[in-house]
PDB file as gemmi writes it, atoms N, CA and C in Angstrom:
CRYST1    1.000    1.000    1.000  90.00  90.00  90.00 P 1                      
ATOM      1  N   UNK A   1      -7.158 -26.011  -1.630  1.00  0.00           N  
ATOM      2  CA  UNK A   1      -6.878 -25.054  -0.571  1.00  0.00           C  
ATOM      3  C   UNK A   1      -7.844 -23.862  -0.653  1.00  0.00           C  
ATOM      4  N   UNK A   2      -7.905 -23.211  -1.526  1.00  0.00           N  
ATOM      5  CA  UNK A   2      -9.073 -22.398  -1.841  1.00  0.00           C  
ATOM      6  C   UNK A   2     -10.389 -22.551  -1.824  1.00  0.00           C  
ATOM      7  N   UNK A   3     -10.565 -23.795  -1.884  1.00  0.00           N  
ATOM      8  CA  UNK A   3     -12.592 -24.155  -1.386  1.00  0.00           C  
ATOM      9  C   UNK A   3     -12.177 -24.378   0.071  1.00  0.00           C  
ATOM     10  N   UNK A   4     -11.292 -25.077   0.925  1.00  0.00           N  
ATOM     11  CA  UNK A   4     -11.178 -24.787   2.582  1.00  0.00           C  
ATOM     12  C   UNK A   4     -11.017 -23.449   2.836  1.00  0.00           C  
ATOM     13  N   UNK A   5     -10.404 -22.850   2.238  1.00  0.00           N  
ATOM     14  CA  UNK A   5     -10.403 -21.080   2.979  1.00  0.00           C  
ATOM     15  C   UNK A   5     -12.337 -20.539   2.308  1.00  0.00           C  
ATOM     16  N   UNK A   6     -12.307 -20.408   1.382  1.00  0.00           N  
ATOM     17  CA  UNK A   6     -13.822 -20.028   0.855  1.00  0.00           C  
ATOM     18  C   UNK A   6     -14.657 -20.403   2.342  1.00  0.00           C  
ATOM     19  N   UNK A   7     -15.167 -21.861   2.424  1.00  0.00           N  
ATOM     20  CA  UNK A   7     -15.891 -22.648   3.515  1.00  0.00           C  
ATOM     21  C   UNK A   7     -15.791 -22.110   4.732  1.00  0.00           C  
ATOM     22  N   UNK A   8     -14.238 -21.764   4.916  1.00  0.00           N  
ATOM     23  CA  UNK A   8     -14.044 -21.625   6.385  1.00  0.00           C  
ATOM     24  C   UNK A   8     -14.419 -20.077   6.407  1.00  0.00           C  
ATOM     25  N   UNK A   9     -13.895 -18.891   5.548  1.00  0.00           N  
ATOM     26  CA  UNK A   9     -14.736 -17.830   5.572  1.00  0.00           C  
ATOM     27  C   UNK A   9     -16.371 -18.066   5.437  1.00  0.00           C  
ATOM     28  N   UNK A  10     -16.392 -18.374   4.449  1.00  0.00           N  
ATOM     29  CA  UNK A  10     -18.534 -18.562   4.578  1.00  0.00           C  
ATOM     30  C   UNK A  10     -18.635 -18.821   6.250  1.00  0.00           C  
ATOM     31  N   UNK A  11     -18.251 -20.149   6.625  1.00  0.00           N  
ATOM     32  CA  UNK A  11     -18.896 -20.266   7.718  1.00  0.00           C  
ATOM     33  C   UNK A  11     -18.408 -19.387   9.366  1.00  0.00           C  
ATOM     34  N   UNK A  12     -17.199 -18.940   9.108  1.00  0.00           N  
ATOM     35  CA  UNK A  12     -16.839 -17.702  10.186  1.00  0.00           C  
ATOM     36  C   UNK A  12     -17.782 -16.454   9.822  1.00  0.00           C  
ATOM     37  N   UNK A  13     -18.224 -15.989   8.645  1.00  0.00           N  
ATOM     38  CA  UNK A  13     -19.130 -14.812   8.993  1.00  0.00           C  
ATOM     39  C   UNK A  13     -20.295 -15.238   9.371  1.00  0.00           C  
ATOM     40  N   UNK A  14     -21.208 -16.279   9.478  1.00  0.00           N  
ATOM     41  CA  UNK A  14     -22.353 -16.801   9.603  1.00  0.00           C  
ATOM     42  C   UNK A  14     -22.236 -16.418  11.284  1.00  0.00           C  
ATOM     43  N   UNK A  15     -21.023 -17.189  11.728  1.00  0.00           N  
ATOM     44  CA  UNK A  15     -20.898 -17.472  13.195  1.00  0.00           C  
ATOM     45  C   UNK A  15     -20.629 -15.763  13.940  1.00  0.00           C  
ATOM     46  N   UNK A  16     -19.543 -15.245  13.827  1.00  0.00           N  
ATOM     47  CA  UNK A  16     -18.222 -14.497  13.690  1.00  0.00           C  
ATOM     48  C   UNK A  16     -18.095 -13.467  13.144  1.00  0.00           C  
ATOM     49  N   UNK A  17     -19.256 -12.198  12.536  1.00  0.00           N  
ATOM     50  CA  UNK A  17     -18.868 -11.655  11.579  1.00  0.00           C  
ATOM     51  C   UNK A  17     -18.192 -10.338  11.751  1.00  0.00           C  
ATOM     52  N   UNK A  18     -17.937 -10.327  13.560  1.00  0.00           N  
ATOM     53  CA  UNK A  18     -16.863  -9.470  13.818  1.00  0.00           C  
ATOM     54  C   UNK A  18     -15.470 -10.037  13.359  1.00  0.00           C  
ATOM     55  N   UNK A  19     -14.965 -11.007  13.435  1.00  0.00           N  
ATOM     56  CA  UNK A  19     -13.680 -11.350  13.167  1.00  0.00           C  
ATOM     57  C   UNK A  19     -13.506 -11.015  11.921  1.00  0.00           C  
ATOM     58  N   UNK A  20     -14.622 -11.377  10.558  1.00  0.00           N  
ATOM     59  CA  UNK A  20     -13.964 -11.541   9.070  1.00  0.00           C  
ATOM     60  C   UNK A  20     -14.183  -9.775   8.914  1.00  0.00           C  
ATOM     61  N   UNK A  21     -14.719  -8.898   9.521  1.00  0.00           N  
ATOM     62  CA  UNK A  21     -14.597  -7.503   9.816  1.00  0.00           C  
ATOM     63  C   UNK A  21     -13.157  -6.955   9.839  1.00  0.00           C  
ATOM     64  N   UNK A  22     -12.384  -7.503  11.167  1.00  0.00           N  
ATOM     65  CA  UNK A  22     -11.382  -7.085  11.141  1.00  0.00           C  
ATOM     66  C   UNK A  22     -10.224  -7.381  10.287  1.00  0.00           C  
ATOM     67  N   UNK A  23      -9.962  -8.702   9.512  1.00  0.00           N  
ATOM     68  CA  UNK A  23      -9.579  -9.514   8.903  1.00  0.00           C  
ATOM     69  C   UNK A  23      -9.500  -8.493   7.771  1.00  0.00           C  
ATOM     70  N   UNK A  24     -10.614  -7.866   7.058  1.00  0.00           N  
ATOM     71  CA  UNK A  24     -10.947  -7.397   6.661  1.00  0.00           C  
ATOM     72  C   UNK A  24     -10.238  -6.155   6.418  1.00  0.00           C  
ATOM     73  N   UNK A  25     -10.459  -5.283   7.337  1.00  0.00           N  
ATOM     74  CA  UNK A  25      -9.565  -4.148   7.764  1.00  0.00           C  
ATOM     75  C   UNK A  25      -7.720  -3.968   7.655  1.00  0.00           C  
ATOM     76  N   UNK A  26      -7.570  -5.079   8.524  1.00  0.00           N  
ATOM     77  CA  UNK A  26      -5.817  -5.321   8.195  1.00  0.00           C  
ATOM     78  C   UNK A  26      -5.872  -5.884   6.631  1.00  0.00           C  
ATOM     79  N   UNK A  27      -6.603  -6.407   5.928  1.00  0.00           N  
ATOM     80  CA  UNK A  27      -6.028  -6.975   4.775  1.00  0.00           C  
ATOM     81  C   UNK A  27      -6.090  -5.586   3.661  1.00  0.00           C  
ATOM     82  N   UNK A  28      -6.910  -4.758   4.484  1.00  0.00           N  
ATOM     83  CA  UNK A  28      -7.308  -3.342   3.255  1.00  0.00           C  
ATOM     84  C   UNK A  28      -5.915  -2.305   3.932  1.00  0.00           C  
ATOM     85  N   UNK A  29      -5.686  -2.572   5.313  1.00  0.00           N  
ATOM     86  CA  UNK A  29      -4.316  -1.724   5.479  1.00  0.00           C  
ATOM     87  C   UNK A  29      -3.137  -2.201   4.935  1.00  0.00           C  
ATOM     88  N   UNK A  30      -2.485  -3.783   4.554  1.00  0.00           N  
ATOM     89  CA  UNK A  30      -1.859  -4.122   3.539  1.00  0.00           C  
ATOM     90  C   UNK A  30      -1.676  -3.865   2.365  1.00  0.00           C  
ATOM     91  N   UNK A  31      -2.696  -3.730   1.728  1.00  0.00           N  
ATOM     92  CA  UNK A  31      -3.278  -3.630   0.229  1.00  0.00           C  
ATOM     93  C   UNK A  31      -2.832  -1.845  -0.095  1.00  0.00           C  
ATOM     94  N   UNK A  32      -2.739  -1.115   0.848  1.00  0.00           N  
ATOM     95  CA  UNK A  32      -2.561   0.415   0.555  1.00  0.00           C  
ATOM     96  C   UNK A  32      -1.242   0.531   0.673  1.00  0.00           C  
ATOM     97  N   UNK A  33      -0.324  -0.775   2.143  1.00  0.00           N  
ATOM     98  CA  UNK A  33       0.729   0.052   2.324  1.00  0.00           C  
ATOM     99  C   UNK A  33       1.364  -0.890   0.667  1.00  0.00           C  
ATOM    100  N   UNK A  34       1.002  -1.854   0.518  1.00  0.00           N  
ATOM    101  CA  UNK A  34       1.508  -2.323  -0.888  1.00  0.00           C  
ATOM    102  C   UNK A  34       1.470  -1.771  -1.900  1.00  0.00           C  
ATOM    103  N   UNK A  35       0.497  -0.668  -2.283  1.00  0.00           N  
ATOM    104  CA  UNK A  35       0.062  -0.024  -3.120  1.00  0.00           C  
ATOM    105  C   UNK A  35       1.031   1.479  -2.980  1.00  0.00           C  
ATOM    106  N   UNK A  36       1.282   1.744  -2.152  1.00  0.00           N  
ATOM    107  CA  UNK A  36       1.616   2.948  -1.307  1.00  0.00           C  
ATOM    108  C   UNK A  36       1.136   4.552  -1.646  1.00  0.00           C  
ATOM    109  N   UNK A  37       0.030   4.513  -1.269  1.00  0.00           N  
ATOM    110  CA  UNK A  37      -0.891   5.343  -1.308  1.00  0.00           C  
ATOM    111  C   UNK A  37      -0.586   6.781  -0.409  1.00  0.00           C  
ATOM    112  N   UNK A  38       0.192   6.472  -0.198  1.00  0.00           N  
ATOM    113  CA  UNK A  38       0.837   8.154   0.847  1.00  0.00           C  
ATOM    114  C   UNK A  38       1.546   9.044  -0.037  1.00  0.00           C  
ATOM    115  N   UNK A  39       0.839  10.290  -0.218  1.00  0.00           N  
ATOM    116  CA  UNK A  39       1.330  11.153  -1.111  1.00  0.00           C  
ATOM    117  C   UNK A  39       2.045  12.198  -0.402  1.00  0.00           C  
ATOM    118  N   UNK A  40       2.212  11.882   0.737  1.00  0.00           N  
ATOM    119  CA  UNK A  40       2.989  12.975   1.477  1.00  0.00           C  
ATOM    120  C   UNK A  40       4.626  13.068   1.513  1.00  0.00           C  
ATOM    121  N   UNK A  41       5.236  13.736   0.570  1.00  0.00           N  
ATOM    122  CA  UNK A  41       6.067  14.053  -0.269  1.00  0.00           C  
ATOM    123  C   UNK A  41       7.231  13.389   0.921  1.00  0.00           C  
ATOM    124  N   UNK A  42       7.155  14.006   1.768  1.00  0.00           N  
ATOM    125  CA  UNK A  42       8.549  13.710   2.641  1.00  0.00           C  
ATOM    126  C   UNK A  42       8.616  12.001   3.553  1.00  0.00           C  
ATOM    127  N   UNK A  43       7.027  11.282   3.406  1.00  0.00           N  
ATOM    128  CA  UNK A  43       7.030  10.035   4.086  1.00  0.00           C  
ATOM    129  C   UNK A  43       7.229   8.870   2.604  1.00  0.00           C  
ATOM    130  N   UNK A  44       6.791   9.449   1.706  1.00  0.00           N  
ATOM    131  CA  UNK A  44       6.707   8.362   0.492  1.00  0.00           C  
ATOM    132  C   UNK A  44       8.080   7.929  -0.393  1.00  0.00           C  
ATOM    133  N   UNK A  45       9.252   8.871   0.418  1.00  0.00           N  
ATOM    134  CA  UNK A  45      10.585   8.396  -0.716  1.00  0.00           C  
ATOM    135  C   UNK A  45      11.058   9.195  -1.290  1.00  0.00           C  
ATOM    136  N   UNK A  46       9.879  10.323  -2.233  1.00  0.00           N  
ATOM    137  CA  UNK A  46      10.775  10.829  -2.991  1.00  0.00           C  
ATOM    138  C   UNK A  46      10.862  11.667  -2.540  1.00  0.00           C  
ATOM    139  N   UNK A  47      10.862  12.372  -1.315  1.00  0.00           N  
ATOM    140  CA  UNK A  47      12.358  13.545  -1.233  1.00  0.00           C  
ATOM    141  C   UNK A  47      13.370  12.770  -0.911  1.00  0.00           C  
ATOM    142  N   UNK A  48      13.868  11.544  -0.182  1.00  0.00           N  
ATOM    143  CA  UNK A  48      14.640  11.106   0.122  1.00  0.00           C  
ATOM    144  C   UNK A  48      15.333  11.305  -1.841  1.00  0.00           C  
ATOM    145  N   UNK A  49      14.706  10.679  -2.009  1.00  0.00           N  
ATOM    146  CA  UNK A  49      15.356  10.125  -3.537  1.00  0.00           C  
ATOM    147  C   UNK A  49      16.477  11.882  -4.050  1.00  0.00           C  
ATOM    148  N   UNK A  50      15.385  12.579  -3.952  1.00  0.00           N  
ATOM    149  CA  UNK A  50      15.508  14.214  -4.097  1.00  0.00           C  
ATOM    150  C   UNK A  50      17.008  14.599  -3.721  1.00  0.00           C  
ATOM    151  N   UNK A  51      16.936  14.056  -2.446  1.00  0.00           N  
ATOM    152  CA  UNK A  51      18.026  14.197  -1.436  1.00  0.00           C  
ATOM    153  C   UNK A  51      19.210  13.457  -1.983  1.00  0.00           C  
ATOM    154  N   UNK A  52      18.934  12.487  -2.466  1.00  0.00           N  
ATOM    155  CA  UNK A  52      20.542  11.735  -2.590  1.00  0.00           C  
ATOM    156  C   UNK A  52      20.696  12.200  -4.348  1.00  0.00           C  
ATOM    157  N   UNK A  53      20.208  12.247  -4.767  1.00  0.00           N  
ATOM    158  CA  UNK A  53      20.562  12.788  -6.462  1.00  0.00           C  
ATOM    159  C   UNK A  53      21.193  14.620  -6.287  1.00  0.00           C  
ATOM    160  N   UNK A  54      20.601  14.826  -5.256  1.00  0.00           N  
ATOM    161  CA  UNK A  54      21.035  17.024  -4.942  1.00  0.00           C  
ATOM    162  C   UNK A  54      22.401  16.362  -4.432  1.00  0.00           C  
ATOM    163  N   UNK A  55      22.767  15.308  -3.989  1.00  0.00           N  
ATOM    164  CA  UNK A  55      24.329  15.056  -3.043  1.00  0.00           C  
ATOM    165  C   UNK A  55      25.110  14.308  -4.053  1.00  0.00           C  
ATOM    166  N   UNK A  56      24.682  13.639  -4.996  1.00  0.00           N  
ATOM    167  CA  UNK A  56      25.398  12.681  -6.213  1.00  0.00           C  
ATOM    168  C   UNK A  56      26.431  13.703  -6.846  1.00  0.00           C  
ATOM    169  N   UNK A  57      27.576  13.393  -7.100  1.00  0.00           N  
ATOM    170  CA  UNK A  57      28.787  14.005  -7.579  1.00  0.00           C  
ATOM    171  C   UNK A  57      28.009  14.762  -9.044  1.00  0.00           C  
ATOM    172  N   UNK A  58      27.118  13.818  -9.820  1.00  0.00           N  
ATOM    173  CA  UNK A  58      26.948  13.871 -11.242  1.00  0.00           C  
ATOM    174  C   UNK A  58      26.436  15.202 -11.415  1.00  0.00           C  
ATOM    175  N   UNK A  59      26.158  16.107 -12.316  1.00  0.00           N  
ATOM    176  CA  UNK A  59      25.042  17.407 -12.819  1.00  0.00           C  
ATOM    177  C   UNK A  59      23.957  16.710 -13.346  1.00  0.00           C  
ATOM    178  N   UNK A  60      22.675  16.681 -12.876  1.00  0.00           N  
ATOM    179  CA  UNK A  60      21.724  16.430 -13.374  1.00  0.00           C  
ATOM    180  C   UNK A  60      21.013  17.488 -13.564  1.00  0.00           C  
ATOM    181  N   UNK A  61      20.706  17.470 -15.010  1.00  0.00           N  
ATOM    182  CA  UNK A  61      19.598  19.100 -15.585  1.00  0.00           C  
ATOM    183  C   UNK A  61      18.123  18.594 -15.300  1.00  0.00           C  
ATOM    184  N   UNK A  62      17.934  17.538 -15.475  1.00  0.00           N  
ATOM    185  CA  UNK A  62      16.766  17.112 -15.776  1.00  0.00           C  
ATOM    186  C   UNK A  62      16.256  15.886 -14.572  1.00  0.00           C  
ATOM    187  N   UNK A  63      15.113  16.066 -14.377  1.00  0.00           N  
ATOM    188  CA  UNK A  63      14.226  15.126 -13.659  1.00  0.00           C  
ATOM    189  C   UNK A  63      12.662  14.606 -13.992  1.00  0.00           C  
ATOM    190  N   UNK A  64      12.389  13.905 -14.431  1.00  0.00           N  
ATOM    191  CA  UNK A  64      10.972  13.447 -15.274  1.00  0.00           C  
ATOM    192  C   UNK A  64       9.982  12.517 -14.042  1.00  0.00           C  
ATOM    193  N   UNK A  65       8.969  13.027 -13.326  1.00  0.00           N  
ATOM    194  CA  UNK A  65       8.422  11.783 -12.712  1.00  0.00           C  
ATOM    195  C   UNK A  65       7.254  12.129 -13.337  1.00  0.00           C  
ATOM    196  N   UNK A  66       7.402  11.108 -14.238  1.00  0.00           N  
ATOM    197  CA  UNK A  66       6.005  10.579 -14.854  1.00  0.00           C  
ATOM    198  C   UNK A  66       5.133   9.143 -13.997  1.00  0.00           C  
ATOM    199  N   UNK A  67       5.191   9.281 -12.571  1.00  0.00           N  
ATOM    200  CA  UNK A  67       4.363   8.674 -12.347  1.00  0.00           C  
ATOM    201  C   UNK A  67       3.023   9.129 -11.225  1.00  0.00           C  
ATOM    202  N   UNK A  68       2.289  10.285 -12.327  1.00  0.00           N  
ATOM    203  CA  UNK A  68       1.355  11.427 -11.658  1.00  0.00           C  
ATOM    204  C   UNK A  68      -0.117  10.741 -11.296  1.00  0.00           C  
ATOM    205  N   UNK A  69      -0.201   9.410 -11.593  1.00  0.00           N  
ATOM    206  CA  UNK A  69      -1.637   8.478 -11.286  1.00  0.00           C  
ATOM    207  C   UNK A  69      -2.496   9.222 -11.860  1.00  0.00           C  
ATOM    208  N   UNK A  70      -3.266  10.394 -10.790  1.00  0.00           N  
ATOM    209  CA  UNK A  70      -4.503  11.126 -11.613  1.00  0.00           C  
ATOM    210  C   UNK A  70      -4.084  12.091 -11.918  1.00  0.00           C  
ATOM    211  N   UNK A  71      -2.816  12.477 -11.856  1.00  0.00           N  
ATOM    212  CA  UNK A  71      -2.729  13.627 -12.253  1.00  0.00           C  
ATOM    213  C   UNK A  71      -2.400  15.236 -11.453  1.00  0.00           C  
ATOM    214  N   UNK A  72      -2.385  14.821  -9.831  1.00  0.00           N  
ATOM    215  CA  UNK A  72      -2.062  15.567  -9.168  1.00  0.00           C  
ATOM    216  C   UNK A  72      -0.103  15.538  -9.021  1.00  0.00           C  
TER     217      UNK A  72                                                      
END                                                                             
């Protein structure tokens, strides 16, 4: 299955190389929303998250997000 997709890409950009362009494009807009690359606090979750732990019956003192990537 993988040497027919290989082939059939080789020979669509030869022909086509607007199509494997766009192909291209949606597969790199997948790849981010999979990745989820939106750091904009209120579209990415965690204020939601924010939001339902400030409404949780429990006292929470503490909150740790250690997941800072580079560091911002």
């Amino acid at each position: 299955m993988k040497k027919i997709l290989l082939d059939l890409i080789d020979r669509t950009m030869k022909r086509r190389g607007k199509l494997i362009k766009n192909i291209d494009r949606i597969a790199v807009r997948i790849h981010k929303a999979y990745e989820n690359l939106d750091y904009n606090f209120k579209k990415n979750g965690e204020f939601s998250v924010l939001l339902k732990i400030s409404e949780s019956q429990k006292e929470i003192k503490t909150i740790l997000d250690v997941g800072a990537n580079n560091g911002d």
